[in-house]
Amino acid sequence: MKSQYAVIGLGRFGSSLSKELIKLGHEVLGIDRDEEKVDEMSAVLTHTVVADSTDEEVLKSLGIRNFDCAVVAIGDDIQASILTAILLKDLGVKQVVAKALSELHGKVLTKIGADRVIFPERDMGIRVAHQLNSPNLLDYIELSKDYTIAELSVPRRLCGKSIKDLDPRAKYGCSVVAINKQSGVIIAPMATDVVNEKDVMVIIGTNDQIEQFESEVIG
Ligand code: ATP
């Protein structure tokens, strides 16, 4: 469904986020106090405006409360980030997402009522470290502190092996929930389904189970 987003701060993060939202079919109002940043994005976004988001009257006049979600993508200027997030909540924006540069910045944003706080640099750093540590780990989602879904690429060595041959459930306690092949995705594969080079196995289990399976079988 098409939603209306306001993205405040059109730096590297805000501009990339807003372009992607447009690609996904949403409407995006981009706000930045820097005219150059706004000019760069004016042809791409639904609306753009040069404005200071710490000015309550400006936010009101933009009808900000009618947006489904507002993203505060201001980083360096922590004061502006916090003031903007407070104003957005006060003005009744349903969902306020804010980018934090540090743990403390994130804590303040949570305290003042931001619905979601994101740490792009910290989280991307962690993600890249995991991928460097396990070259066959393409991506992962942490379901909780202990459980993860991981995408593992199948090395040539395992080409032609069936799920039964690998037997991750009996040997490691984790399960293959899907195999992504060039020909299509097999959901809930059977024991007889075979993996080939370049297939991607989607595994669910505890972090330890997946790590062990990755290092002993895929690695
Ligand atoms: P990025 O890493 O995304 O490039 P950053 O973390 O370096 O960004 P900043 O440069 O502080 O973050 O902010 C991103 C954008 O937010 C900048 O284009 C800046 O002009 C804009 N911005 C900062 N404060 C305000 C404000 N009060 N109102 C509107 N825009 C603002």
Short mmCIF file of C-alpha atoms and ligand atoms in Angstrom, two decimals:
data_model
loop_
_atom_site.label_atom_id
_atom_site.label_comp_id
_atom_site.label_asym_id
_atom_site.label_seq_id
_atom_site.Cartn_x
_atom_site.Cartn_y
_atom_site.Cartn_z
CA MET A 1 0.00 0.00 0.00
CA LYS A 2 1.22 3.49 -0.84
CA SER A 3 2.24 5.46 2.23
CA GLN A 4 3.32 9.04 2.79
CA TYR A 5 6.76 9.55 4.30
CA ALA A 6 8.57 12.68 5.40
CA VAL A 7 12.36 12.36 5.40
CA ILE A 8 14.13 15.10 7.33
CA GLY A 9 17.79 15.52 6.45
CA LEU A 10 18.85 14.63 2.92
CA GLY A 11 22.47 13.63 3.63
CA ARG A 12 23.83 10.28 2.39
CA PHE A 13 21.48 8.25 4.59
CA GLY A 14 18.33 10.36 4.12
CA SER A 15 18.72 10.65 0.35
CA SER A 16 19.38 6.94 -0.14
CA LEU A 17 16.41 6.05 2.08
CA SER A 18 14.04 8.44 0.32
CA LYS A 19 15.07 7.31 -3.18
CA GLU A 20 14.41 3.70 -2.21
CA LEU A 21 10.99 4.57 -0.75
CA ILE A 22 10.10 6.22 -4.06
CA LYS A 23 11.26 3.08 -5.93
CA LEU A 24 8.98 1.04 -3.66
CA GLY A 25 6.04 3.17 -4.79
CA HIS A 26 5.60 5.52 -1.81
CA GLU A 27 5.27 9.30 -1.64
CA VAL A 28 8.15 11.14 -0.03
CA LEU A 29 8.46 14.70 1.19
CA GLY A 30 12.17 15.53 1.59
CA ILE A 31 13.13 18.33 3.99
CA ASP A 32 16.58 19.85 4.45
CA ARG A 33 17.83 23.23 5.54
CA ASP A 34 20.57 23.06 2.93
CA GLU A 35 19.25 24.33 -0.41
CA GLU A 36 21.85 22.40 -2.42
CA LYS A 37 20.79 19.06 -0.90
CA VAL A 38 17.16 19.87 -1.66
CA ASP A 39 17.95 20.84 -5.26
CA GLU A 40 19.76 17.53 -5.80
CA MET A 41 16.69 15.58 -4.72
CA SER A 42 13.88 17.73 -6.09
CA ALA A 43 13.57 15.80 -9.36
CA VAL A 44 13.43 12.42 -7.59
CA LEU A 45 11.09 12.96 -4.64
CA THR A 46 7.36 13.71 -4.63
CA HIS A 47 7.91 17.05 -2.83
CA THR A 48 10.96 18.79 -1.43
CA VAL A 49 11.27 21.81 0.78
CA VAL A 50 14.11 23.90 2.18
CA ALA A 51 13.25 24.27 5.86
CA ASP A 52 14.62 24.05 9.38
CA SER A 53 12.88 21.11 11.04
CA THR A 54 13.42 22.58 14.52
CA ASP A 55 10.87 25.28 13.66
CA GLU A 56 7.49 24.05 14.89
CA GLU A 57 5.51 26.46 12.69
CA VAL A 58 7.27 25.15 9.59
CA LEU A 59 6.41 21.54 10.47
CA LYS A 60 2.79 22.51 11.15
CA SER A 61 2.48 24.38 7.86
CA LEU A 62 3.75 21.28 6.02
CA GLY A 63 0.90 19.28 7.56
CA ILE A 64 3.45 16.90 9.05
CA ARG A 65 0.91 15.19 11.33
CA ASN A 66 -0.87 13.75 8.30
CA PHE A 67 2.16 11.71 7.23
CA ASP A 68 2.22 7.98 7.99
CA CYS A 69 5.82 8.10 9.08
CA ALA A 70 8.56 10.69 9.54
CA VAL A 71 12.24 9.76 9.50
CA VAL A 72 14.73 12.01 11.27
CA ALA A 73 17.89 11.45 9.23
CA ILE A 74 19.94 14.19 10.88
CA GLY A 75 23.14 12.89 12.45
CA ASP A 76 25.92 15.30 13.34
CA ASP A 77 23.67 18.00 14.74
CA ILE A 78 22.38 16.01 17.73
CA GLN A 79 20.48 18.96 19.13
CA ALA A 80 18.56 19.40 15.85
CA SER A 81 17.89 15.66 15.69
CA ILE A 82 16.42 15.56 19.22
CA LEU A 83 14.39 18.77 18.87
CA THR A 84 12.96 17.55 15.56
CA ALA A 85 11.97 14.18 17.00
CA ILE A 86 10.23 15.84 20.01
CA LEU A 87 8.32 18.21 17.74
CA LEU A 88 7.21 15.38 15.45
CA LYS A 89 5.85 13.38 18.41
CA ASP A 90 4.19 16.50 19.89
CA LEU A 91 2.53 17.27 16.59
CA GLY A 92 1.07 13.77 16.52
CA VAL A 93 3.04 12.01 13.77
CA LYS A 94 2.02 8.34 14.02
CA GLN A 95 5.45 6.82 13.52
CA VAL A 96 8.74 8.59 14.14
CA VAL A 97 11.92 6.81 13.11
CA ALA A 98 15.20 8.46 14.07
CA LYS A 99 18.81 7.83 13.20
CA ALA A 100 21.25 7.83 16.12
CA LEU A 101 24.99 8.35 15.90
CA SER A 102 25.83 6.94 19.33
CA GLU A 103 24.28 4.80 22.07
CA LEU A 104 23.60 7.90 24.17
CA HIS A 105 21.98 9.73 21.27
CA GLY A 106 19.82 6.63 20.75
CA LYS A 107 18.83 6.50 24.43
CA VAL A 108 17.66 10.12 24.34
CA LEU A 109 15.65 9.52 21.17
CA THR A 110 13.95 6.51 22.77
CA LYS A 111 13.21 8.48 25.98
CA ILE A 112 11.49 11.27 24.08
CA GLY A 113 9.24 8.76 22.34
CA ALA A 114 10.81 7.91 18.98
CA ASP A 115 9.02 4.75 17.83
CA ARG A 116 12.13 3.29 16.28
CA VAL A 117 15.77 4.23 16.63
CA ILE A 118 18.27 3.04 14.04
CA PHE A 119 22.05 2.96 14.20
CA PRO A 120 23.11 2.60 10.55
CA GLU A 121 26.89 2.85 11.06
CA ARG A 122 26.99 0.58 14.12
CA ASP A 123 24.68 -2.04 12.60
CA MET A 124 26.38 -2.06 9.21
CA GLY A 125 29.76 -2.43 10.94
CA ILE A 126 28.51 -5.47 12.85
CA ARG A 127 26.97 -6.96 9.68
CA VAL A 128 30.14 -6.54 7.62
CA ALA A 129 32.26 -8.05 10.43
CA HIS A 130 30.02 -11.16 10.42
CA GLN A 131 30.26 -11.43 6.64
CA LEU A 132 34.07 -11.08 6.70
CA ASN A 133 34.28 -13.66 9.47
CA SER A 134 32.15 -16.15 7.47
CA PRO A 135 32.62 -15.56 3.73
CA ASN A 136 29.69 -17.83 2.88
CA LEU A 137 27.31 -15.87 5.10
CA LEU A 138 25.42 -13.63 2.70
CA ASP A 139 23.00 -12.08 5.14
CA TYR A 140 21.20 -12.72 8.40
CA ILE A 141 18.26 -11.57 10.49
CA GLU A 142 18.42 -11.72 14.27
CA LEU A 143 15.02 -13.04 15.38
CA SER A 144 15.94 -12.53 19.03
CA LYS A 145 19.11 -12.38 21.12
CA ASP A 146 19.65 -16.11 20.55
CA TYR A 147 17.90 -17.04 17.29
CA THR A 148 18.93 -16.11 13.77
CA ILE A 149 17.89 -16.77 10.18
CA ALA A 150 20.99 -16.91 7.97
CA GLU A 151 21.54 -17.07 4.22
CA LEU A 152 24.54 -19.27 3.40
CA SER A 153 25.94 -19.77 -0.09
CA VAL A 154 26.62 -23.36 -1.02
CA PRO A 155 30.30 -24.05 -1.83
CA ARG A 156 31.28 -26.20 -4.85
CA ARG A 157 32.38 -28.99 -2.50
CA LEU A 158 28.77 -29.63 -1.41
CA CYS A 159 27.38 -29.69 -4.93
CA GLY A 160 24.93 -32.60 -5.36
CA LYS A 161 24.43 -33.23 -1.62
CA SER A 162 20.89 -33.67 -0.36
CA ILE A 163 19.47 -32.12 2.80
CA LYS A 164 19.59 -35.62 4.27
CA ASP A 165 23.35 -35.84 3.51
CA LEU A 166 24.00 -32.54 5.27
CA ASP A 167 21.47 -33.31 7.98
CA PRO A 168 21.80 -30.00 9.84
CA ARG A 169 18.84 -30.74 12.13
CA ALA A 170 20.19 -34.01 13.53
CA LYS A 171 23.82 -32.92 13.65
CA TYR A 172 23.57 -29.27 14.64
CA GLY A 173 19.94 -28.59 15.65
CA CYS A 174 19.30 -25.98 12.95
CA SER A 175 16.89 -26.36 10.02
CA VAL A 176 16.96 -25.48 6.34
CA VAL A 177 13.79 -23.46 5.73
CA ALA A 178 14.42 -22.71 2.06
CA ILE A 179 16.85 -23.20 -0.81
CA ASN A 180 17.16 -20.33 -3.23
CA LYS A 181 18.13 -21.73 -6.63
CA GLN A 182 18.54 -19.90 -9.91
CA SER A 183 15.44 -21.75 -11.10
CA GLY A 184 13.35 -20.60 -8.11
CA VAL A 185 12.94 -20.91 -4.37
CA ILE A 186 12.15 -24.22 -2.66
CA ILE A 187 10.32 -23.48 0.56
CA ALA A 188 10.53 -26.11 3.34
CA PRO A 189 12.75 -28.44 1.27
CA MET A 190 12.44 -32.19 1.66
CA ALA A 191 15.25 -34.50 2.79
CA THR A 192 15.75 -35.58 -0.84
CA ASP A 193 16.17 -32.04 -2.21
CA VAL A 194 19.68 -31.45 -3.50
CA VAL A 195 21.86 -28.34 -3.26
CA ASN A 196 24.14 -27.09 -6.00
CA GLU A 197 26.94 -24.57 -6.24
CA LYS A 198 25.66 -20.97 -6.00
CA ASP A 199 22.42 -22.07 -4.35
CA VAL A 200 21.62 -20.16 -1.19
CA MET A 201 20.46 -22.10 1.87
CA VAL A 202 18.26 -20.28 4.36
CA ILE A 203 18.87 -21.71 7.83
CA ILE A 204 17.07 -21.08 11.11
CA GLY A 205 18.50 -21.91 14.54
CA THR A 206 20.35 -20.55 17.52
CA ASN A 207 23.43 -18.45 16.86
CA ASP A 208 25.66 -21.28 18.13
CA GLN A 209 23.98 -23.92 15.96
CA ILE A 210 24.28 -21.81 12.85
CA GLU A 211 27.89 -20.88 13.59
CA GLN A 212 28.81 -24.52 14.07
CA PHE A 213 27.01 -25.63 10.90
CA GLU A 214 28.62 -22.79 8.98
CA SER A 215 32.15 -23.49 10.15
CA GLU A 216 32.03 -27.30 10.01
CA VAL A 217 29.89 -27.91 6.93
CA ILE A 218 29.82 -24.81 4.76
CA GLY A 219 33.04 -23.08 5.86
P1 ATP B 1 24.79 11.36 6.37
O1 ATP B 1 25.75 10.40 7.01
O2 ATP B 1 23.44 10.79 6.12
O3 ATP B 1 25.35 12.08 5.18
P2 ATP B 1 25.23 12.87 8.74
O4 ATP B 1 25.16 11.80 9.75
O5 ATP B 1 26.57 13.44 8.37
O6 ATP B 1 24.47 12.47 7.41
P3 ATP B 1 24.22 15.47 9.00
O7 ATP B 1 25.18 15.91 7.93
O8 ATP B 1 24.31 16.09 10.33
O9 ATP B 1 24.25 13.94 9.23
O10 ATP B 1 22.74 15.69 8.53
C1 ATP B 1 22.19 15.20 7.36
C2 ATP B 1 21.38 16.30 6.70
O11 ATP B 1 20.47 16.88 7.63
C3 ATP B 1 22.24 17.44 6.15
O12 ATP B 1 21.97 17.56 4.76
C4 ATP B 1 21.77 18.66 6.93
O13 ATP B 1 21.71 19.83 6.11
C5 ATP B 1 20.38 18.25 7.37
N1 ATP B 1 19.94 18.96 8.59
C6 ATP B 1 20.63 19.07 9.74
N2 ATP B 1 19.92 19.79 10.64
C7 ATP B 1 18.74 20.12 10.03
C8 ATP B 1 17.58 20.86 10.43
N3 ATP B 1 17.48 21.41 11.64
N4 ATP B 1 16.58 20.99 9.55
C9 ATP B 1 16.66 20.45 8.31
N5 ATP B 1 17.71 19.76 7.87
C10 ATP B 1 18.75 19.59 8.71
#
